Structures are given as structure tokens and as C-alpha cells.
Amino acid sequence: MGGIAGIIQFDGKEIRTAEVNKITGLLAHRGGLTATNIENGLLMTFGGSVENTPDRQILSVADADVFSSVFPESPFSSNYALKGPAGFDEPNADFALALWDTAAQTLYCARDILGVKPLYYVHQPDRFFAFASEIKALNALHEVRVIPNMHKVREYLTWHVTNLTYSAETFYEQIYSVLPGHYLKVSSKQTEEIPFWQPDFKRFHQLGGIEEYASSFREIFTGAVTSRISNRQHVGSHLSGGLDSSSVACVAQSALIQQGKPALNTFKIDTGKPLAEEERFVQDVVSQWHTNHHRVTPLDDVLGSIVKINTIFDRPEQFIMPSSFHLSISNELERMGCDLILTGHGGDNVAINGFDYLDELMQAGDLNAFKTACEQSYDHNTKHPFTRGKSRKAGYDKYMLSLLTPEIRSSYRKEPLFSFLSKMRGYKQGLNISDKAIVKYIFNKIAHKSAAPAVLTDAMTREFKQQTQPRKQRTTYALVKSVMENQGIALEGVLNHTNVICNEQANHIGAYYGHQYAFPFYDKNVIELCLATPLDVSFYNGRGRGLIRHGLRGIIPASVGTRNSKANFIEYGLHAAQQLYHAAWPQLASPSHKIWEIVDREVFSKIVSVVFNEGIHGKHKPRYIWQLSRIIYLAIWLDAIEKPHQNNI
């Protein structure tokens, strides 16, 4: 836990004691207060200490966890004194930082590369600048008007088919978030956002083959987990039975045993839904490592959970699964006195499956290698491996066509008909796909499309969309683009809106319940190694996720290391959405509710009918479950911000 806040009065006015008291009251759950004065301002840290250089020309406060055995006593102030803002890239750390340079009369705010630590700010030119770890502390200031940001609402209610870049805008007008991997340079008249993260992928270029990459992953990942549990006595870890959570839990328990500390507490959420069940893999981890294992169930009160998280997080629910799913573990952690909870969040975005290797081969025109790789992938990632005879051929053809579908669509749209048909003949001959399989595949695609409900991008009214036309925002896009252009590495799978928002929400929940979330897969060294790993290494002869499967052999159970399935939470997501609708509808039913100024009520009714229609298969419903849930989350939040903000949640 921890947090920071501060105010600078550029107009020279005295900082109101009442303002400071409001901030300290709202952030008291993050730790004891330590503060220091700067010119016309105040820096505050909760649960931390003030850093300064010997001459006190540089002062800083940080909510930081530094993952290095060797670092200076004041890592941020010292690094800044030596290298300026470039020094923010030096520590391997999760951090939110505010640093005052007395000589330059400049304030810097900075944030770790994936936004594990949140940091928000408000700036009124020539008047004041304020920052805090939680938005509620800024909304409580006398000169801040709480105004919903309807452009953010539009973004929130729009279904995006690709990763959305993280933007500085929040759900409140005039309140912004510091971008991950960036620092904010603050003056009386303006703020300037500048990226400081310079990923060092070249240090791994000397590695060769799966053995060397996997060995490096094992060493670096073990260090990432170990550094996060040092100085902790009661450690918890999510354990779903999946590859990511199992990797974290196994490495953590191994480290705790070596350190002679109490056993790891592992937590599995039991949804009671068959498709989400992974108990066999969980038990294999528990049996091998003898963790103290706990099964918890989602909270029954889904609506109450959403109301609570909206208050804790200051904005509509953002988790993919509803808060009743996550708060159940937080309640158990609080009861047991655990001060740290490890999670495998982000693992599949960082230590990727490498299946883009197939696209790489396709783009290179190497059909023989593509065919071999497809056979390997099919063998390891389908329920029934290749068998002899017709079943083997039929399975191969169907799988191959499913992989070719994006390329076929792209070629059909972009190329002349003759060129397209010629390419298709080449695929058919080079990959040995039968005519019968092609006809059957096309027929099934048409039938599947006719059985699915109409595609829905959003449920907003035409008037609302006209009033909230997209506007230019400050985002992480420039950083992502720069790394791709200069180093050929794609960051968007890791540094995106969904991942950062989940990090922020976990931080808020942990601070409220008295424990800290830790993300070993978001360790700076782990990220840079994994993103530098060649696709064929991650592909691992069709198994996928080669760094984990090969690198952690002997640490994770063999059953987990070789599993090729993932839990499916559609059943639980559908159940939770239906439960939430029944609980929330009495509040939304009135035609005068503010939500109907944003959402088309007729379209909303269609969404509800799809979600509750038992004749529509669950695989066709995720987009509708998502829309229904977000509309209700938003309605609850709109109700909440109209009420006076409570000082103690």
C-alpha cells in the first residue's frame, strides 16, 4: 500500500488547511502521512518518506516498489540528479512519483511503464496544480467541479475489436491520468507529457534457441517473483490452475520455502460453472508445493459489489469479470491478514503463445514451413490430435482453413479477383486442402453467421454520439509507435487501455482492503525479455508459450505445463449479467433516468432479449453481456456522482 498527493498554488495563494485535511482523510487508508513544503506548494506521501538530495534542491515523494537488490537510498532523486528525467527509466520498479526541482522551479510527475501505480492530476493554468493517487482526493478540492466526461463515456460504451490505447483522459472533465512510461513536466501555464521508457531489447539478442531463452526467463521471472515477496510474511496468490497463475504460485512457494517463511496462501474462485472448472490443475499445484489452499465463491450481492467498487475506484466498473468475483478474494485476504496478493495478470500478453509465427511464415510465402507449423499447432492445441484416415484429413483441412480465414478475407478485399483466385489455388495445392473441405467450411460459416444475432457496436443514441464526436487525446500511441519503428517490437498487446485500467483498479481495491497487488509478469526485465523473444521460440513447435512451458519445467506440474485448454467464463459472465440486470432494473426503469440520455432504450431492450434468450448459444453472447453490464455500471456511477461524496468509504 501507499500513495502520494500534492498541491502547487501558482497564483501564490495560501494552500487551504481544509483542502489538505480533505486529501489526507480520503487517502488515509493508504498509510500514515508524511509531508514537505516546496515553494508555494506541498508534497505528501502516505506510507512512504520524502526523498531529497543532500542540498535539498531536489525533493520527491513516491508510491514505489523497487525490485532490485542494489539501489541508492533515494533512487528517484539520486537518478534525477545524475541524469535528469531520463533517470526515471533507471529503476526496475512500480511507481508513481512527484519530484520538485528547486533550481528549475519545475514539478515532474512520472509513472511506471505499465501503470501499476495510478497517478491523477488537475491543472488550472496560472492558478494551481494538484495530483493524487486517487481521483476522489482531487474531486474533493474546492476549485474542482465534478463534471462527467461524456467523451470518455462514449469510448467506454463502444465495443473495440482491437486493443485500445491508454489515454490521459478520465471519466471527469479536467482530471487526467499520467501516462504509463511517461513523465509530466508541469509549469504554471502548461503540462507536457514526455515518454521516458526506452526498452532495452538488444541485451537479449545474443541468446539463441529455446534453451537459452527459457533459461533466461526462468532466472528473470524467479527474480521478479522473489523480489515482490521479500519483506513479506503473509503472502497470497491467485491460483486458477492456468499457466500464468500456476507459474507465479509455484515460483513463489519455492522461494518462501527457501526463505523459511510461512507457506503461500493460494486462492481459487469457484464459480460453480463447469466450463470454468480447472480444479484438477489447481490440485496438482497444491499437491506438489503444499500451499495453504482456499476456495472462495463470488459474492452473492452483485449489485452491491458494483456500487462498492464504483465508490472505491471513482468510475464505472472496468474489470472483465464483475467485482463480486474479485472482492470475494479481497474479503478473504483481509480476514487472514495477508498483506500481498500475487497474480498472473498479463501473463498471456507478455509471455505470448507465439502463434503469430504462422502469420510470419505466411507473409514470407513459405507454405511448406507454414504447413509443418500448422500440423504442430493442431496436434498440441486441439482436443483430438491427428489420427489416421478420413478423420485426420478432415480435422487438418478444417483447422487449416480456420487459420487462413483472416488472410482470405484480407486478400479478397484488397486484391483483384484474378489475383485472389490464383492465390487461393496456390493455398489449396500447397497445403493439400480438399475441395469438399472448402465447400463445407464456407457453408458452415454462412450457417454460423445466420444463427448469430446481429453485430452490435454500441447502444448509444444518435443524439449522444453527435454531441460527443471523437477528439484528440494524449495517449500511449506515440510511445508504442516509436518502439515499433525503431526496434520492430509491438507493445500494444501489453501497453493498452484494458491492462492499465485493470492494474489501476487492483491497486485501489488492494489499498482499500489493506493488501497490495503484485504483478510479476509486468516486471520490467520480464517484459523486455519476453517481447525480445523470437516468435518461433514462443511458438515452441506448436505448443505455444515456450518460455513458460520450457523455462519452468520441474517447477510447475507437468499437467499444467502441457495443458492446451483454458477456462471459459461465458457461463458465469452470463449468469452474473442476468443477476445484475434483475437487481438493477428497478433503479433504471424510470424514463427520466440519466442513462437514457446516453443509451437508446429500444436497443437496450434488444440487448436484454439476447442475453436472456436461451435459444441463442452462449458463444454468441459475450458482446451483449459486455454491453448490458457496462450500461448498468455506468447508470450506477451516474447515480453516485450526483450524491455528495462521502469522506469515508
XYZ file of C-alpha atoms in Angstrom, residues 225-227 229-233 235 252-262:
20
model
C 8.512 -13.097 -8.010
C 11.136 -13.276 -5.255
C 11.705 -9.518 -5.155
C 7.585 -11.195 -1.753
C 10.716 -10.076 0.090
C 9.970 -8.444 3.450
C 6.501 -10.024 3.424
C 5.350 -12.592 5.949
C 1.667 -13.821 1.085
C 6.546 -18.027 -5.006
C 6.112 -21.102 -2.815
C 9.546 -22.356 -3.839
C 11.058 -19.019 -2.772
C 9.144 -18.940 0.523
C 10.384 -22.434 1.383
C 13.975 -21.383 0.698
C 13.499 -18.309 2.891
C 11.960 -20.327 5.729
C 8.747 -18.294 5.657
C 5.132 -19.415 6.163
